[in-house]
Amino acid sequence: MSEIISTSAPGKVILFGEHAVVYGFPAIAIAINRRVKVSIIEGNETSKSLFTPDLFPKNQFDLTNEHIIPEQLKAIFFLLKKTKVIERLSYGQQILIKSQIPPSAGLGSSAAISVSLAMLGTILSNQELQLENINKIAFEAEKIQHGTPSGIDNFVSTFGGGVFYLKNSLKRIDLSKISFKIVIINTKVTRNTKDLVLLVKKRYEEKKDYVQELFNEIKTITEQAKVYIEKGNIDKIGELMNENQVALEKLGVGHKKIIEAINILGNEGALGAKLTGAGGGGCVIGIFDSKEESSIAVQKAKEEGFEAFTTEPSKIGVIENGIKKD
Ligand code: MEV
């Protein structure tokens, strides 16, 4: 099976400001060096199909039959239709989606898929590649997937690097002065961003003043963090992450597995740790200034039954991997 064309886009971690960002408050996120790759493959079958081995390992879906596409793949199908990829595929060709990003874990895997597909569609249609447009198209799919997302996930995945995100506006954050190792622990408690965003909405409607106060706290933390990131003060960044975690727990998106993971990171010397993304399970991040300590933390987390790995910020947003000619 030969690859005709492929695109790829990164996952992300939110360092500060998740949930509050949905209500127009700022957040800070960085792209990470784990990616999704989307390819068109010349297969040996006669249909137009979709294969997502990291999401549904055993299944291959016939793209010409909308009725058999499972609910979880609706956003992908929407994008393939909207960008006319299905129309342009020849019979016998397959869309293959491979991901290094654990799904439903807060690391932006769905956004990375949407962004990669949006770029694939743009390339196939011979339109000019404008990242703003790719971001916009991906955001439409994110709305199908997550209800009322802020847009931060697709934004970071499209543009890469560090981003201070405020109401759809991009401010790059200069990451050149800080150097840290990020340990990600996946609690393996799968959850759904849409449900958690709805849970916070419900709390907001029930206890508006209290939640508003928490959002204001998170805003102050995020604004301070921007300054410390740009100054390269990693100790302060760690302290602020811990403060952000307390506010997220008060917001109701904590979980006992999150606390367990944070404790492992703290015991092994993390300068700060918090949940990342929607919470309720998913992933926890901790930052370290020592490579040795970060490796030990990964090891300890694995011994306790978690999935864990170290990651680094990535400047590379969505890219075309190259057209291979037979
Ligand atoms: C999801 O990665 C982060 C949330 O803030 C939702 C969003 O921003 O769309 C929970």
Coordinates of C-alpha atoms and ligand atoms in Angstrom, one line a residue:
M1 CA 0.0 0.0 0.0
S2 CA 1.6 3.3 -1.0
E3 CA 1.1 6.7 0.5
I4 CA -0.1 9.4 -1.8
I5 CA -0.2 12.4 0.5
S6 CA -0.1 13.0 4.2
T7 CA -0.4 15.9 6.7
S8 CA 0.3 16.0 10.4
A9 CA -0.5 18.2 13.4
P10 CA 0.6 18.3 17.0
G11 CA -1.2 17.7 20.3
K12 CA -1.1 20.2 23.1
V13 CA -1.0 20.7 26.8
I14 CA -2.8 23.6 28.5
L15 CA -0.4 25.0 31.0
F16 CA -2.9 27.5 32.4
G17 CA -6.5 28.6 32.1
E18 CA -8.6 25.6 30.9
H19 CA -12.4 25.9 31.3
A20 CA -12.1 29.7 32.1
V21 CA -11.0 30.1 28.4
V22 CA -14.4 28.9 27.3
Y23 CA -15.9 32.0 29.0
G24 CA -13.5 34.4 27.4
F25 CA -10.7 34.4 29.9
P26 CA -7.1 33.8 28.8
A27 CA -5.3 30.5 28.6
I28 CA -1.7 29.4 27.9
A29 CA -1.1 26.3 25.8
I30 CA 1.9 24.8 24.1
A31 CA 2.1 22.3 21.2
I32 CA 3.9 19.1 22.1
N33 CA 6.0 16.7 20.1
R34 CA 3.4 14.0 19.8
R35 CA 1.4 14.2 16.6
V36 CA -1.4 12.9 14.5
K37 CA -0.7 11.8 10.9
V38 CA -3.4 11.6 8.3
S39 CA -2.6 10.0 4.9
I40 CA -4.3 8.9 1.7
I41 CA -3.2 5.4 1.0
E42 CA -3.6 3.5 -2.3
G43 CA -5.3 0.4 -1.1
N44 CA -6.2 -2.9 -2.8
E45 CA -9.9 -2.7 -2.2
T46 CA -12.6 -1.1 -4.3
S47 CA -14.3 1.2 -1.7
K48 CA -13.4 4.6 -0.3
S49 CA -12.6 3.8 3.3
L50 CA -11.5 5.3 6.6
F51 CA -9.1 3.4 8.9
T52 CA -8.4 4.7 12.4
P53 CA -6.3 2.0 14.0
D54 CA -5.6 4.1 17.2
L55 CA -9.3 4.8 17.8
F56 CA -11.1 1.7 16.4
P57 CA -8.3 -0.8 15.8
K58 CA -10.4 -3.6 14.1
N59 CA -12.7 -1.5 12.0
Q60 CA -12.5 0.1 8.6
F61 CA -15.4 2.3 7.6
D62 CA -16.9 2.7 4.2
L63 CA -17.0 6.4 3.5
T64 CA -19.7 6.1 0.9
N65 CA -22.2 4.9 3.5
E66 CA -22.8 7.7 6.0
H67 CA -25.2 5.6 8.1
I68 CA -22.5 3.2 9.4
I69 CA -20.2 5.9 10.6
P70 CA -20.1 5.7 14.5
E71 CA -21.0 8.8 16.6
Q72 CA -17.4 9.2 17.7
L73 CA -16.3 9.7 14.1
K74 CA -19.0 12.2 13.1
A75 CA -16.7 15.2 13.3
I76 CA -14.1 13.4 11.1
F77 CA -16.8 12.5 8.6
F78 CA -18.1 16.1 8.6
L79 CA -14.6 17.4 7.7
L80 CA -14.0 14.8 5.0
K81 CA -17.3 15.8 3.4
K82 CA -17.0 19.6 3.9
T83 CA -13.5 19.7 2.4
K84 CA -14.7 17.4 -0.4
V85 CA -12.0 14.8 0.4
I86 CA -14.5 11.9 0.0
E87 CA -15.6 13.3 -3.4
R88 CA -12.0 13.6 -4.6
L89 CA -10.9 10.1 -3.3
S90 CA -10.7 7.4 -6.0
Y91 CA -12.3 4.1 -5.3
G92 CA -9.6 1.9 -3.7
Q93 CA -8.1 4.8 -1.8
Q94 CA -8.2 4.9 2.0
I95 CA -7.8 7.6 4.6
L96 CA -5.5 6.4 7.3
I97 CA -5.4 8.3 10.7
K98 CA -2.5 7.4 13.0
S99 CA -2.0 9.1 16.3
Q100 CA 0.7 9.3 18.9
I101 CA -1.7 11.2 21.2
P102 CA -3.8 9.3 23.7
P103 CA -7.5 10.0 22.8
S104 CA -10.0 11.5 25.3
A105 CA -7.1 12.4 27.7
G106 CA -6.9 16.2 27.4
L107 CA -4.0 16.3 25.0
G108 CA -5.9 17.7 22.0
S109 CA -6.0 14.5 19.9
S110 CA -9.4 15.4 18.3
A111 CA -8.2 18.9 17.4
A112 CA -4.9 17.5 15.9
I113 CA -7.0 15.1 13.7
S114 CA -9.3 17.9 12.6
V115 CA -6.5 20.2 11.8
S116 CA -4.6 17.6 9.8
L117 CA -7.7 16.7 7.9
A118 CA -8.5 20.4 7.2
M119 CA -5.0 20.8 5.7
L120 CA -5.4 17.6 3.7
G121 CA -8.7 18.9 2.2
T122 CA -7.2 22.2 1.4
I123 CA -4.2 20.6 -0.4
L124 CA -6.5 18.3 -2.4
S125 CA -8.6 21.2 -3.5
N126 CA -5.6 23.1 -4.7
Q127 CA -6.5 26.1 -2.6
E128 CA -3.9 28.4 -1.2
L129 CA -2.7 27.1 2.2
Q130 CA -3.7 29.7 4.8
L131 CA -3.3 28.6 8.3
E132 CA -6.2 30.9 9.5
N133 CA -8.6 29.0 7.2
I134 CA -7.4 25.6 8.3
N135 CA -7.9 26.7 11.9
K136 CA -11.4 27.9 11.1
I137 CA -12.4 24.7 9.3
A138 CA -11.0 22.5 12.1
F139 CA -12.9 24.6 14.7
E140 CA -16.2 23.7 13.0
A141 CA -15.4 20.0 13.5
E142 CA -14.4 20.7 17.1
K143 CA -17.8 22.2 17.7
I144 CA -19.4 19.0 16.5
Q145 CA -17.1 17.0 18.7
H146 CA -17.2 19.2 21.9
G147 CA -20.2 21.4 21.8
T148 CA -18.9 24.9 22.8
P149 CA -15.1 24.7 22.7
S150 CA -13.0 27.8 23.1
G151 CA -11.0 27.0 20.0
I152 CA -7.7 26.9 21.8
D153 CA -7.0 23.2 20.9
N154 CA -7.3 23.7 17.2
F155 CA -5.5 27.0 17.4
V156 CA -2.4 25.5 19.0
S157 CA -2.4 22.5 16.8
T158 CA -2.6 24.7 13.7
F159 CA 0.1 27.2 14.6
G160 CA 2.4 25.2 17.0
G161 CA 4.6 26.8 19.7
G162 CA 3.4 28.6 22.8
V163 CA 0.2 30.5 22.7
F164 CA -1.5 33.0 25.0
Y165 CA -5.1 32.6 23.8
L166 CA -7.7 35.2 24.4
K167 CA -11.0 35.2 22.5
N168 CA -9.6 33.8 19.3
S169 CA -6.6 36.1 19.2
L170 CA -3.2 34.6 18.9
K171 CA -0.4 36.0 21.0
R172 CA 2.8 34.0 20.7
I173 CA 4.6 33.3 23.9
D174 CA 8.3 33.3 23.7
L175 CA 9.5 30.0 25.1
S176 CA 13.1 30.6 24.5
K177 CA 14.0 31.6 28.1
I178 CA 12.5 28.6 29.8
S179 CA 13.7 25.1 29.6
F180 CA 11.9 22.4 31.4
K181 CA 10.9 18.8 31.1
I182 CA 7.1 18.1 31.0
V183 CA 6.0 14.8 32.4
I184 CA 2.6 13.7 31.3
I185 CA 0.7 11.1 33.4
N186 CA -2.4 9.6 31.8
T187 CA -4.7 8.6 34.6
K188 CA -6.4 6.4 32.0
V189 CA -9.8 7.6 33.3
T190 CA -11.4 8.4 30.0
R191 CA -13.7 11.3 29.9
N192 CA -15.4 13.5 27.4
T193 CA -14.6 17.2 27.0
K194 CA -18.1 18.0 26.0
D195 CA -19.5 16.6 29.3
L196 CA -17.0 18.4 31.4
V197 CA -17.6 21.7 29.7
L198 CA -21.3 21.2 30.3
L199 CA -20.7 20.3 34.0
V200 CA -18.8 23.6 34.5
K201 CA -21.7 25.4 32.6
K202 CA -24.2 23.9 35.0
R203 CA -22.1 25.0 38.0
Y204 CA -21.8 28.5 36.5
E205 CA -25.5 28.8 36.1
E206 CA -26.1 27.5 39.7
K207 CA -23.4 29.5 41.4
K208 CA -22.5 32.3 39.1
D209 CA -20.7 34.5 41.6
Y210 CA -18.6 31.7 43.0
V211 CA -17.5 30.4 39.6
Q212 CA -16.9 33.9 38.3
E213 CA -14.6 34.5 41.2
L214 CA -12.7 31.2 40.4
F215 CA -12.4 32.3 36.7
N216 CA -11.0 35.7 37.9
E217 CA -8.4 33.9 40.0
I218 CA -7.5 31.7 37.1
K219 CA -7.2 34.8 34.9
T220 CA -4.7 36.4 37.4
I221 CA -2.7 33.2 37.6
T222 CA -2.6 32.9 33.8
E223 CA -1.5 36.5 33.3
Q224 CA 1.2 36.2 35.9
A225 CA 2.4 32.9 34.3
K226 CA 2.8 34.6 30.9
V227 CA 5.2 37.1 32.5
Y228 CA 7.2 34.4 34.3
I229 CA 7.4 32.2 31.2
E230 CA 8.8 35.1 29.2
K231 CA 11.3 35.9 32.0
G232 CA 12.2 32.2 32.3
N233 CA 11.3 31.9 36.0
I234 CA 10.4 28.2 36.2
D235 CA 10.0 28.1 40.0
K236 CA 7.2 30.7 39.8
I237 CA 5.6 28.9 36.9
G238 CA 5.5 25.7 39.1
E239 CA 3.9 27.6 42.0
L240 CA 1.2 29.0 39.7
M241 CA 0.4 25.6 38.2
N242 CA -0.3 24.4 41.8
E243 CA -2.6 27.3 42.4
N244 CA -4.4 26.7 39.1
Q245 CA -5.0 23.1 40.1
V246 CA -6.6 24.2 43.4
A247 CA -9.0 26.5 41.5
L248 CA -9.8 23.6 39.0
E249 CA -10.6 21.3 41.9
K250 CA -13.0 23.9 43.3
L251 CA -14.6 24.2 39.9
G252 CA -15.4 20.5 40.2
V253 CA -13.3 19.0 37.5
G254 CA -10.9 17.1 39.7
H255 CA -10.6 13.3 40.3
K256 CA -9.0 11.1 42.8
K257 CA -6.7 9.6 40.2
I258 CA -5.6 13.2 39.3
I259 CA -4.6 13.7 42.9
E260 CA -2.7 10.4 43.0
A261 CA -0.8 11.4 39.8
I262 CA 0.0 14.9 41.2
N263 CA 1.3 13.4 44.4
I264 CA 3.7 11.1 42.5
L265 CA 5.0 14.1 40.5
G266 CA 5.3 16.2 43.7
N267 CA 7.2 13.5 45.5
E268 CA 9.7 13.2 42.7
G269 CA 10.5 16.8 42.6
A270 CA 8.1 18.5 40.2
L271 CA 8.1 22.3 40.5
G272 CA 4.4 22.3 39.9
A273 CA 1.7 19.9 38.7
K274 CA -1.9 20.1 37.5
L275 CA -4.5 18.5 35.4
T276 CA -4.4 19.6 31.8
G277 CA -7.4 20.0 29.4
A278 CA -10.9 19.2 30.6
G279 CA -10.0 17.2 33.7
G280 CA -12.3 14.7 35.4
G281 CA -9.6 12.1 34.6
G282 CA -7.4 12.5 31.5
C283 CA -3.9 13.7 31.9
V284 CA -1.8 15.5 34.5
I285 CA 1.3 17.5 33.8
G286 CA 4.3 18.2 36.0
I287 CA 7.3 20.4 35.2
F288 CA 10.8 19.5 36.2
D289 CA 14.1 21.3 35.8
S290 CA 16.0 18.0 36.2
K291 CA 16.0 15.3 33.5
E292 CA 16.9 12.6 36.0
E293 CA 14.0 13.5 38.3
S294 CA 11.6 13.6 35.4
S295 CA 12.7 10.1 34.3
I296 CA 12.3 8.8 37.8
A297 CA 8.8 10.3 38.0
V298 CA 7.8 8.6 34.7
Q299 CA 9.1 5.3 36.1
K300 CA 7.3 5.7 39.4
A301 CA 4.0 6.6 37.7
K302 CA 4.3 3.5 35.5
E303 CA 4.9 1.3 38.6
E304 CA 1.7 2.7 40.0
G305 CA -0.2 1.6 36.9
F306 CA -0.4 4.9 35.1
E307 CA 0.8 5.6 31.5
A308 CA 3.5 8.2 31.6
F309 CA 6.0 9.9 29.3
T310 CA 8.1 13.0 29.0
T311 CA 7.4 15.5 26.3
E312 CA 8.7 18.8 25.0
P313 CA 7.2 21.9 23.5
S314 CA 7.1 21.8 19.7
K315 CA 7.3 24.8 17.4
I316 CA 5.9 22.8 14.5
G317 CA 2.2 23.3 13.8
V318 CA 0.3 21.6 11.0
I319 CA 2.5 20.5 8.1
E320 CA 2.3 18.6 4.8
N321 CA 4.6 15.6 5.1
G322 CA 5.2 15.4 1.5
I323 CA 3.7 13.9 -1.7
K324 CA 5.3 10.7 -2.6
K325 CA 5.1 9.8 -6.3
D326 CA 5.1 6.2 -7.4
Ligands
MEV1 C1 -10.0 21.4 26.4 O1 -8.7 21.1 26.0 C2 -9.9 22.6 27.3 C3 -11.2 23.2 27.8 O2 -10.9 24.5 28.3 C4 -12.3 23.3 26.7 C5 -12.0 24.3 25.6 O3 -11.2 25.2 25.8 O4 -12.6 24.2 24.6 C6 -11.8 22.4 28.9

